[in-house]
Amino acid sequence: MIETDRLKLRDWREADKPLLSVIHADPEVMQFLGGTKTASETSDFVDRLTQLSEGGEPTFWATELIADGSLIGAVGLHWLGDDFPFGPALEVGWRLGRDYWGKGYATEAARAVLDYAFGTLDVPRVYAFTALANKRSEIVMQRLGMTRVEGGEFPHPDYLPTDPSAMHMLYVAEKTIWMSDS
């Protein structure tokens, strides 16, 4: 479990599935994440994240407000395979319910996750990426102090080439820089 001043990142619970389903059903939230998901797809998603966590892998954790325990989304880490042009690599990512946008939660949680990646997992770098049109996520990457990789645009391997969100931008955080800035 990871805690910040306002947030707790924790393992998933069965009771989280319907709450995350509401977030996954919002077309605006899921616009750059492959489209909306059904309740069944969300349940499968949570089950996969739980299996990864139980296997000792870093994962996207349930993210809740400490003040009232509200589930606001998922923030965490994911190991990417060599189907990504920069893989295998570790990714930091986030998805929050729209009611929680613009409050600094994604940046706060991702900063704590990067501290965990560099301090506990001792990885040399962590990547983040998003569709070229997703300026909200790009701003989070910039607020985290991540660097856009020059020439780092790539077609996401899970998207059809005709999908307008297929082309992604790539950012990186390097441990040596992160630790010296902390």
Tab-separated table of N, CA and C in Angstrom, residues 32 80 84-86 91-92 94 127-142 146-156 159 164-172:
chain	number	residue	atom	x	y	z
A	32	PHE	N	-9.171	7.808	-24.519
A	32	PHE	CA	-7.823	7.460	-24.986
A	32	PHE	C	-7.328	6.139	-24.392
A	80	LEU	N	5.633	-3.752	-19.413
A	80	LEU	CA	5.318	-3.840	-20.832
A	80	LEU	C	6.258	-4.832	-21.494
A	84	PHE	N	6.252	-3.372	-27.441
A	84	PHE	CA	6.406	-1.918	-27.443
A	84	PHE	C	7.814	-1.605	-27.946
A	85	PRO	N	7.983	-0.557	-28.755
A	85	PRO	CA	9.299	-0.288	-29.335
A	85	PRO	C	10.381	0.024	-28.300
A	86	PHE	N	10.011	0.386	-27.085
A	86	PHE	CA	10.959	0.688	-26.018
A	86	PHE	C	10.941	-0.395	-24.942
A	91	GLU	N	5.935	0.864	-17.012
A	91	GLU	CA	5.080	2.009	-17.300
A	91	GLU	C	4.421	2.503	-16.015
A	92	VAL	N	4.300	3.817	-15.870
A	92	VAL	CA	3.446	4.412	-14.847
A	92	VAL	C	2.211	4.940	-15.567
A	94	TRP	N	-2.342	6.088	-15.103
A	94	TRP	CA	-3.441	6.505	-14.245
A	94	TRP	C	-4.711	6.577	-15.060
A	127	TYR	N	8.555	4.654	-17.890
A	127	TYR	CA	7.948	5.351	-19.017
A	127	TYR	C	6.484	5.663	-18.751
A	128	ALA	N	5.984	6.678	-19.426
A	128	ALA	CA	4.561	6.986	-19.487
A	128	ALA	C	4.266	7.361	-20.925
A	129	PHE	N	3.071	7.036	-21.371
A	129	PHE	CA	2.708	7.368	-22.740
A	129	PHE	C	1.208	7.567	-22.826
A	130	THR	N	0.815	8.288	-23.857
A	130	THR	CA	-0.592	8.530	-24.107
A	130	THR	C	-0.785	8.900	-25.564
A	131	ALA	N	-2.039	8.859	-25.992
A	131	ALA	CA	-2.376	9.278	-27.356
A	131	ALA	C	-1.942	10.727	-27.563
A	132	LEU	N	-1.550	11.036	-28.777
A	132	LEU	CA	-1.062	12.380	-29.083
A	132	LEU	C	-2.066	13.470	-28.706
A	133	ALA	N	-3.338	13.182	-28.806
A	133	ALA	CA	-4.367	14.191	-28.516
A	133	ALA	C	-4.695	14.315	-27.027
A	134	ASN	N	-4.146	13.448	-26.187
A	134	ASN	CA	-4.501	13.450	-24.761
A	134	ASN	C	-3.623	14.436	-23.993
A	135	LYS	N	-3.965	15.685	-24.105
A	135	LYS	CA	-3.173	16.747	-23.476
A	135	LYS	C	-3.251	16.704	-21.948
A	136	ARG	N	-4.374	16.227	-21.388
A	136	ARG	CA	-4.499	16.146	-19.920
A	136	ARG	C	-3.417	15.236	-19.336
A	137	SER	N	-3.250	14.052	-19.937
A	137	SER	CA	-2.225	13.140	-19.431
A	137	SER	C	-0.826	13.666	-19.701
A	138	GLU	N	-0.646	14.314	-20.831
A	138	GLU	CA	0.669	14.894	-21.128
A	138	GLU	C	1.031	15.947	-20.072
A	139	ILE	N	0.061	16.727	-19.647
A	139	ILE	CA	0.327	17.737	-18.618
A	139	ILE	C	0.743	17.069	-17.305
A	140	VAL	N	0.115	15.952	-16.961
A	140	VAL	CA	0.519	15.219	-15.748
A	140	VAL	C	1.971	14.770	-15.885
A	141	MET	N	2.338	14.232	-17.026
A	141	MET	CA	3.720	13.785	-17.251
A	141	MET	C	4.694	14.945	-17.078
A	142	GLN	N	4.328	16.102	-17.596
A	142	GLN	CA	5.184	17.277	-17.464
A	142	GLN	C	5.268	17.733	-16.012
A	146	MET	N	8.741	14.466	-15.956
A	146	MET	CA	9.174	13.491	-16.952
A	146	MET	C	9.588	14.234	-18.222
A	147	THR	N	10.411	13.594	-19.025
A	147	THR	CA	10.941	14.185	-20.247
A	147	THR	C	10.334	13.498	-21.456
A	148	ARG	N	9.851	14.305	-22.397
A	148	ARG	CA	9.339	13.709	-23.635
A	148	ARG	C	10.504	13.162	-24.434
A	149	VAL	N	10.382	11.924	-24.870
A	149	VAL	CA	11.440	11.258	-25.627
A	149	VAL	C	11.418	11.778	-27.058
A	150	GLU	N	12.543	12.357	-27.471
A	150	GLU	CA	12.652	12.881	-28.833
A	150	GLU	C	12.521	11.726	-29.819
A	151	GLY	N	11.642	11.882	-30.797
A	151	GLY	CA	11.398	10.813	-31.768
A	151	GLY	C	10.645	9.643	-31.159
A	152	GLY	N	10.022	9.862	-30.014
A	152	GLY	CA	9.380	8.781	-29.277
A	152	GLY	C	7.928	8.529	-29.615
A	153	GLU	N	7.436	9.079	-30.703
A	153	GLU	CA	6.069	8.775	-31.096
A	153	GLU	C	6.031	7.365	-31.671
A	154	PHE	N	4.975	6.622	-31.326
A	154	PHE	CA	4.886	5.233	-31.771
A	154	PHE	C	3.423	4.815	-31.883
A	155	PRO	N	3.135	3.844	-32.761
A	155	PRO	CA	1.777	3.312	-32.831
A	155	PRO	C	1.584	2.292	-31.697
A	156	HIS	N	0.581	2.498	-30.877
A	156	HIS	CA	0.323	1.587	-29.757
A	156	HIS	C	-0.028	0.210	-30.327
A	159	TYR	N	-3.823	-0.973	-30.588
A	159	TYR	CA	-4.794	-0.179	-31.336
A	159	TYR	C	-4.679	-0.499	-32.826
A	164	PRO	N	-7.943	6.778	-34.385
A	164	PRO	CA	-7.336	8.105	-34.230
A	164	PRO	C	-6.446	8.227	-32.990
A	165	SER	N	-6.601	7.314	-32.025
A	165	SER	CA	-5.770	7.342	-30.814
A	165	SER	C	-4.572	6.401	-30.901
A	166	ALA	N	-4.324	5.818	-32.060
A	166	ALA	CA	-3.260	4.812	-32.180
A	166	ALA	C	-1.861	5.392	-31.946
A	167	MET	N	-1.603	6.598	-32.461
A	167	MET	CA	-0.266	7.179	-32.298
A	167	MET	C	-0.121	7.760	-30.895
A	168	HIS	N	0.966	7.388	-30.234
A	168	HIS	CA	1.218	7.790	-28.859
A	168	HIS	C	2.520	8.566	-28.734
A	169	MET	N	2.585	9.396	-27.696
A	169	MET	CA	3.815	10.102	-27.335
A	169	MET	C	4.428	9.395	-26.130
A	170	LEU	N	5.725	9.463	-26.001
A	170	LEU	CA	6.439	8.743	-24.962
A	170	LEU	C	7.213	9.713	-24.071
A	171	TYR	N	7.059	9.524	-22.755
A	171	TYR	CA	7.806	10.287	-21.755
A	171	TYR	C	8.588	9.311	-20.894
A	172	VAL	N	9.663	9.793	-20.284
A	172	VAL	CA	10.483	8.940	-19.426
A	172	VAL	C	10.896	9.700	-18.166
